[in-house]
């Protein structure tokens, strides 16, 4: 299903979030419904999209899955997701996306088991912590890859995680 395009709309009557009776050709879905005072009374402003019935079936399934994952259908959540997918500057001058924390967690976790086993076997883990690997920035270009040690990857993860949590707090405050 293609990305749903919402348009700004308004009405004098409070609209339902899901409207499957106004048209035989499809379904109106609405979000961010707000009651606004005017000189003559009240009106409702909201974002609205029109999708066909097949698209609605896919949309409703995705909406259910997203709700289980803690996601929602608001413009604020879309803004939060966009911020996670936007590169931010790091101390090395390169840009990394906060949503990449899961990838960096995998790298860290793969090293963690080896470090633990090596240490239990009596090895000096400083040599493992000094191992490096190329870490790509938002460009994905090899010439922009930064060689980082395990410790540096952990530092990058901590930074991106704190930014992600800051974005999440802003998203929750905007609701």
mmCIF file with all atom_site columns, N, CA and C in Angstrom, residues 107-133 148-154:
data_model
loop_
_atom_site.group_PDB
_atom_site.id
_atom_site.type_symbol
_atom_site.label_atom_id
_atom_site.label_alt_id
_atom_site.label_comp_id
_atom_site.label_asym_id
_atom_site.label_entity_id
_atom_site.label_seq_id
_atom_site.pdbx_PDB_ins_code
_atom_site.Cartn_x
_atom_site.Cartn_y
_atom_site.Cartn_z
_atom_site.occupancy
_atom_site.B_iso_or_equiv
_atom_site.pdbx_formal_charge
_atom_site.auth_seq_id
_atom_site.auth_comp_id
_atom_site.auth_asym_id
_atom_site.auth_atom_id
_atom_site.pdbx_PDB_model_num
ATOM 1   N N  . UNK A 1 107 ? 25.946 -5.100  16.910 1.00 0.00 ? 107 UNK A N  1
ATOM 2   C CA . UNK A 1 107 ? 27.411 -5.115  16.851 1.00 0.00 ? 107 UNK A CA 1
ATOM 3   C C  . UNK A 1 107 ? 27.978 -5.261  18.263 1.00 0.00 ? 107 UNK A C  1
ATOM 4   N N  . UNK A 1 108 ? 27.450 -4.458  19.182 1.00 0.00 ? 108 UNK A N  1
ATOM 5   C CA . UNK A 1 108 ? 27.926 -4.493  20.573 1.00 0.00 ? 108 UNK A CA 1
ATOM 6   C C  . UNK A 1 108 ? 27.669 -5.874  21.179 1.00 0.00 ? 108 UNK A C  1
ATOM 7   N N  . UNK A 1 109 ? 26.461 -6.410  20.973 1.00 0.00 ? 109 UNK A N  1
ATOM 8   C CA . UNK A 1 109 ? 26.125 -7.725  21.520 1.00 0.00 ? 109 UNK A CA 1
ATOM 9   C C  . UNK A 1 109 ? 27.017 -8.828  20.953 1.00 0.00 ? 109 UNK A C  1
ATOM 10  N N  . UNK A 1 110 ? 27.356 -8.735  19.666 1.00 0.00 ? 110 UNK A N  1
ATOM 11  C CA . UNK A 1 110 ? 28.211 -9.779  19.077 1.00 0.00 ? 110 UNK A CA 1
ATOM 12  C C  . UNK A 1 110 ? 29.602 -9.746  19.703 1.00 0.00 ? 110 UNK A C  1
ATOM 13  N N  . UNK A 1 111 ? 30.073 -8.573  20.051 1.00 0.00 ? 111 UNK A N  1
ATOM 14  C CA . UNK A 1 111 ? 31.367 -8.469  20.733 1.00 0.00 ? 111 UNK A CA 1
ATOM 15  C C  . UNK A 1 111 ? 31.260 -8.891  22.199 1.00 0.00 ? 111 UNK A C  1
ATOM 16  N N  . UNK A 1 112 ? 30.127 -8.595  22.842 1.00 0.00 ? 112 UNK A N  1
ATOM 17  C CA . UNK A 1 112 ? 29.989 -8.835  24.285 1.00 0.00 ? 112 UNK A CA 1
ATOM 18  C C  . UNK A 1 112 ? 30.207 -10.299 24.649 1.00 0.00 ? 112 UNK A C  1
ATOM 19  N N  . UNK A 1 113 ? 29.621 -11.202 23.889 1.00 0.00 ? 113 UNK A N  1
ATOM 20  C CA . UNK A 1 113 ? 29.767 -12.632 24.185 1.00 0.00 ? 113 UNK A CA 1
ATOM 21  C C  . UNK A 1 113 ? 31.224 -13.055 24.036 1.00 0.00 ? 113 UNK A C  1
ATOM 22  N N  . UNK A 1 114 ? 31.850 -12.614 22.984 1.00 0.00 ? 114 UNK A N  1
ATOM 23  C CA . UNK A 1 114 ? 33.247 -12.983 22.746 1.00 0.00 ? 114 UNK A CA 1
ATOM 24  C C  . UNK A 1 114 ? 34.166 -12.426 23.823 1.00 0.00 ? 114 UNK A C  1
ATOM 25  N N  . UNK A 1 115 ? 33.892 -11.185 24.230 1.00 0.00 ? 115 UNK A N  1
ATOM 26  C CA . UNK A 1 115 ? 34.699 -10.561 25.280 1.00 0.00 ? 115 UNK A CA 1
ATOM 27  C C  . UNK A 1 115 ? 34.552 -11.339 26.581 1.00 0.00 ? 115 UNK A C  1
ATOM 28  N N  . UNK A 1 116 ? 33.314 -11.691 26.922 1.00 0.00 ? 116 UNK A N  1
ATOM 29  C CA . UNK A 1 116 ? 33.062 -12.423 28.161 1.00 0.00 ? 116 UNK A CA 1
ATOM 30  C C  . UNK A 1 116 ? 33.776 -13.781 28.147 1.00 0.00 ? 116 UNK A C  1
ATOM 31  N N  . UNK A 1 117 ? 33.661 -14.509 27.045 1.00 0.00 ? 117 UNK A N  1
ATOM 32  C CA . UNK A 1 117 ? 34.311 -15.821 26.945 1.00 0.00 ? 117 UNK A CA 1
ATOM 33  C C  . UNK A 1 117 ? 35.828 -15.695 26.991 1.00 0.00 ? 117 UNK A C  1
ATOM 34  N N  . UNK A 1 118 ? 36.351 -14.720 26.295 1.00 0.00 ? 118 UNK A N  1
ATOM 35  C CA . UNK A 1 118 ? 37.792 -14.507 26.251 1.00 0.00 ? 118 UNK A CA 1
ATOM 36  C C  . UNK A 1 118 ? 38.331 -14.179 27.645 1.00 0.00 ? 118 UNK A C  1
ATOM 37  N N  . UNK A 1 119 ? 37.578 -13.319 28.357 1.00 0.00 ? 119 UNK A N  1
ATOM 38  C CA . UNK A 1 119 ? 37.986 -12.935 29.708 1.00 0.00 ? 119 UNK A CA 1
ATOM 39  C C  . UNK A 1 119 ? 37.916 -14.130 30.659 1.00 0.00 ? 119 UNK A C  1
ATOM 40  N N  . UNK A 1 120 ? 36.866 -14.935 30.544 1.00 0.00 ? 120 UNK A N  1
ATOM 41  C CA . UNK A 1 120 ? 36.732 -16.119 31.416 1.00 0.00 ? 120 UNK A CA 1
ATOM 42  C C  . UNK A 1 120 ? 37.840 -17.135 31.150 1.00 0.00 ? 120 UNK A C  1
ATOM 43  N N  . UNK A 1 121 ? 38.337 -17.138 29.910 1.00 0.00 ? 121 UNK A N  1
ATOM 44  C CA . UNK A 1 121 ? 39.420 -18.049 29.562 1.00 0.00 ? 121 UNK A CA 1
ATOM 45  C C  . UNK A 1 121 ? 40.782 -17.495 29.985 1.00 0.00 ? 121 UNK A C  1
ATOM 46  N N  . UNK A 1 122 ? 40.779 -16.315 30.618 1.00 0.00 ? 122 UNK A N  1
ATOM 47  C CA . UNK A 1 122 ? 42.021 -15.744 31.124 1.00 0.00 ? 122 UNK A CA 1
ATOM 48  C C  . UNK A 1 122 ? 42.695 -14.778 30.174 1.00 0.00 ? 122 UNK A C  1
ATOM 49  N N  . UNK A 1 123 ? 42.034 -14.423 29.113 1.00 0.00 ? 123 UNK A N  1
ATOM 50  C CA . UNK A 1 123 ? 42.624 -13.507 28.134 1.00 0.00 ? 123 UNK A CA 1
ATOM 51  C C  . UNK A 1 123 ? 42.500 -12.058 28.560 1.00 0.00 ? 123 UNK A C  1
ATOM 52  N N  . UNK A 1 124 ? 43.338 -11.244 27.956 1.00 0.00 ? 124 UNK A N  1
ATOM 53  C CA . UNK A 1 124 ? 43.324 -9.802  28.201 1.00 0.00 ? 124 UNK A CA 1
ATOM 54  C C  . UNK A 1 124 ? 42.357 -9.167  27.197 1.00 0.00 ? 124 UNK A C  1
ATOM 55  N N  . UNK A 1 125 ? 41.244 -8.627  27.685 1.00 0.00 ? 125 UNK A N  1
ATOM 56  C CA . UNK A 1 125 ? 40.204 -8.114  26.786 1.00 0.00 ? 125 UNK A CA 1
ATOM 57  C C  . UNK A 1 125 ? 40.558 -6.764  26.163 1.00 0.00 ? 125 UNK A C  1
ATOM 58  N N  . UNK A 1 126 ? 41.612 -6.127  26.621 1.00 0.00 ? 126 UNK A N  1
ATOM 59  C CA . UNK A 1 126 ? 41.959 -4.822  26.049 1.00 0.00 ? 126 UNK A CA 1
ATOM 60  C C  . UNK A 1 126 ? 42.259 -4.942  24.558 1.00 0.00 ? 126 UNK A C  1
ATOM 61  N N  . UNK A 1 127 ? 42.797 -6.085  24.146 1.00 0.00 ? 127 UNK A N  1
ATOM 62  C CA . UNK A 1 127 ? 43.082 -6.261  22.712 1.00 0.00 ? 127 UNK A CA 1
ATOM 63  C C  . UNK A 1 127 ? 41.780 -6.368  21.908 1.00 0.00 ? 127 UNK A C  1
ATOM 64  N N  . UNK A 1 128 ? 40.749 -6.990  22.490 1.00 0.00 ? 128 UNK A N  1
ATOM 65  C CA . UNK A 1 128 ? 39.458 -7.104  21.803 1.00 0.00 ? 128 UNK A CA 1
ATOM 66  C C  . UNK A 1 128 ? 38.791 -5.730  21.740 1.00 0.00 ? 128 UNK A C  1
ATOM 67  N N  . UNK A 1 129 ? 38.843 -5.000  22.840 1.00 0.00 ? 129 UNK A N  1
ATOM 68  C CA . UNK A 1 129 ? 38.219 -3.679  22.868 1.00 0.00 ? 129 UNK A CA 1
ATOM 69  C C  . UNK A 1 129 ? 38.895 -2.717  21.895 1.00 0.00 ? 129 UNK A C  1
ATOM 70  N N  . UNK A 1 130 ? 40.130 -3.003  21.534 1.00 0.00 ? 130 UNK A N  1
ATOM 71  C CA . UNK A 1 130 ? 40.860 -2.143  20.603 1.00 0.00 ? 130 UNK A CA 1
ATOM 72  C C  . UNK A 1 130 ? 40.571 -2.501  19.142 1.00 0.00 ? 130 UNK A C  1
ATOM 73  N N  . UNK A 1 131 ? 39.912 -3.650  18.896 1.00 0.00 ? 131 UNK A N  1
ATOM 74  C CA . UNK A 1 131 ? 39.583 -4.030  17.519 1.00 0.00 ? 131 UNK A CA 1
ATOM 75  C C  . UNK A 1 131 ? 38.682 -2.967  16.907 1.00 0.00 ? 131 UNK A C  1
ATOM 76  N N  . UNK A 1 132 ? 38.863 -2.734  15.623 1.00 0.00 ? 132 UNK A N  1
ATOM 77  C CA . UNK A 1 132 ? 38.071 -1.703  14.953 1.00 0.00 ? 132 UNK A CA 1
ATOM 78  C C  . UNK A 1 132 ? 37.296 -2.284  13.783 1.00 0.00 ? 132 UNK A C  1
ATOM 79  N N  . UNK A 1 133 ? 36.268 -1.565  13.399 1.00 0.00 ? 133 UNK A N  1
ATOM 80  C CA . UNK A 1 133 ? 35.457 -1.918  12.244 1.00 0.00 ? 133 UNK A CA 1
ATOM 81  C C  . UNK A 1 133 ? 34.957 -0.631  11.604 1.00 0.00 ? 133 UNK A C  1
ATOM 82  N N  . UNK A 1 148 ? 35.959 2.572   13.845 1.00 0.00 ? 148 UNK A N  1
ATOM 83  C CA . UNK A 1 148 ? 35.682 2.734   15.280 1.00 0.00 ? 148 UNK A CA 1
ATOM 84  C C  . UNK A 1 148 ? 36.002 1.451   16.037 1.00 0.00 ? 148 UNK A C  1
ATOM 85  N N  . UNK A 1 149 ? 36.431 1.645   17.276 1.00 0.00 ? 149 UNK A N  1
ATOM 86  C CA . UNK A 1 149 ? 36.645 0.515   18.180 1.00 0.00 ? 149 UNK A CA 1
ATOM 87  C C  . UNK A 1 149 ? 35.317 0.159   18.838 1.00 0.00 ? 149 UNK A C  1
ATOM 88  N N  . UNK A 1 150 ? 35.294 -0.955  19.525 1.00 0.00 ? 150 UNK A N  1
ATOM 89  C CA . UNK A 1 150 ? 34.086 -1.366  20.242 1.00 0.00 ? 150 UNK A CA 1
ATOM 90  C C  . UNK A 1 150 ? 33.652 -0.267  21.215 1.00 0.00 ? 150 UNK A C  1
ATOM 91  N N  . UNK A 1 151 ? 34.603 0.301   21.923 1.00 0.00 ? 151 UNK A N  1
ATOM 92  C CA . UNK A 1 151 ? 34.309 1.363   22.878 1.00 0.00 ? 151 UNK A CA 1
ATOM 93  C C  . UNK A 1 151 ? 33.693 2.573   22.172 1.00 0.00 ? 151 UNK A C  1
ATOM 94  N N  . UNK A 1 152 ? 34.223 2.935   21.012 1.00 0.00 ? 152 UNK A N  1
ATOM 95  C CA . UNK A 1 152 ? 33.689 4.077   20.267 1.00 0.00 ? 152 UNK A CA 1
ATOM 96  C C  . UNK A 1 152 ? 32.276 3.798   19.739 1.00 0.00 ? 152 UNK A C  1
ATOM 97  N N  . UNK A 1 153 ? 32.021 2.551   19.349 1.00 0.00 ? 153 UNK A N  1
ATOM 98  C CA . UNK A 1 153 ? 30.678 2.175   18.891 1.00 0.00 ? 153 UNK A CA 1
ATOM 99  C C  . UNK A 1 153 ? 29.687 2.270   20.052 1.00 0.00 ? 153 UNK A C  1
ATOM 100 N N  . UNK A 1 154 ? 30.124 1.852   21.230 1.00 0.00 ? 154 UNK A N  1
ATOM 101 C CA . UNK A 1 154 ? 29.266 1.964   22.416 1.00 0.00 ? 154 UNK A CA 1
ATOM 102 C C  . UNK A 1 154 ? 28.976 3.434   22.712 1.00 0.00 ? 154 UNK A C  1
#
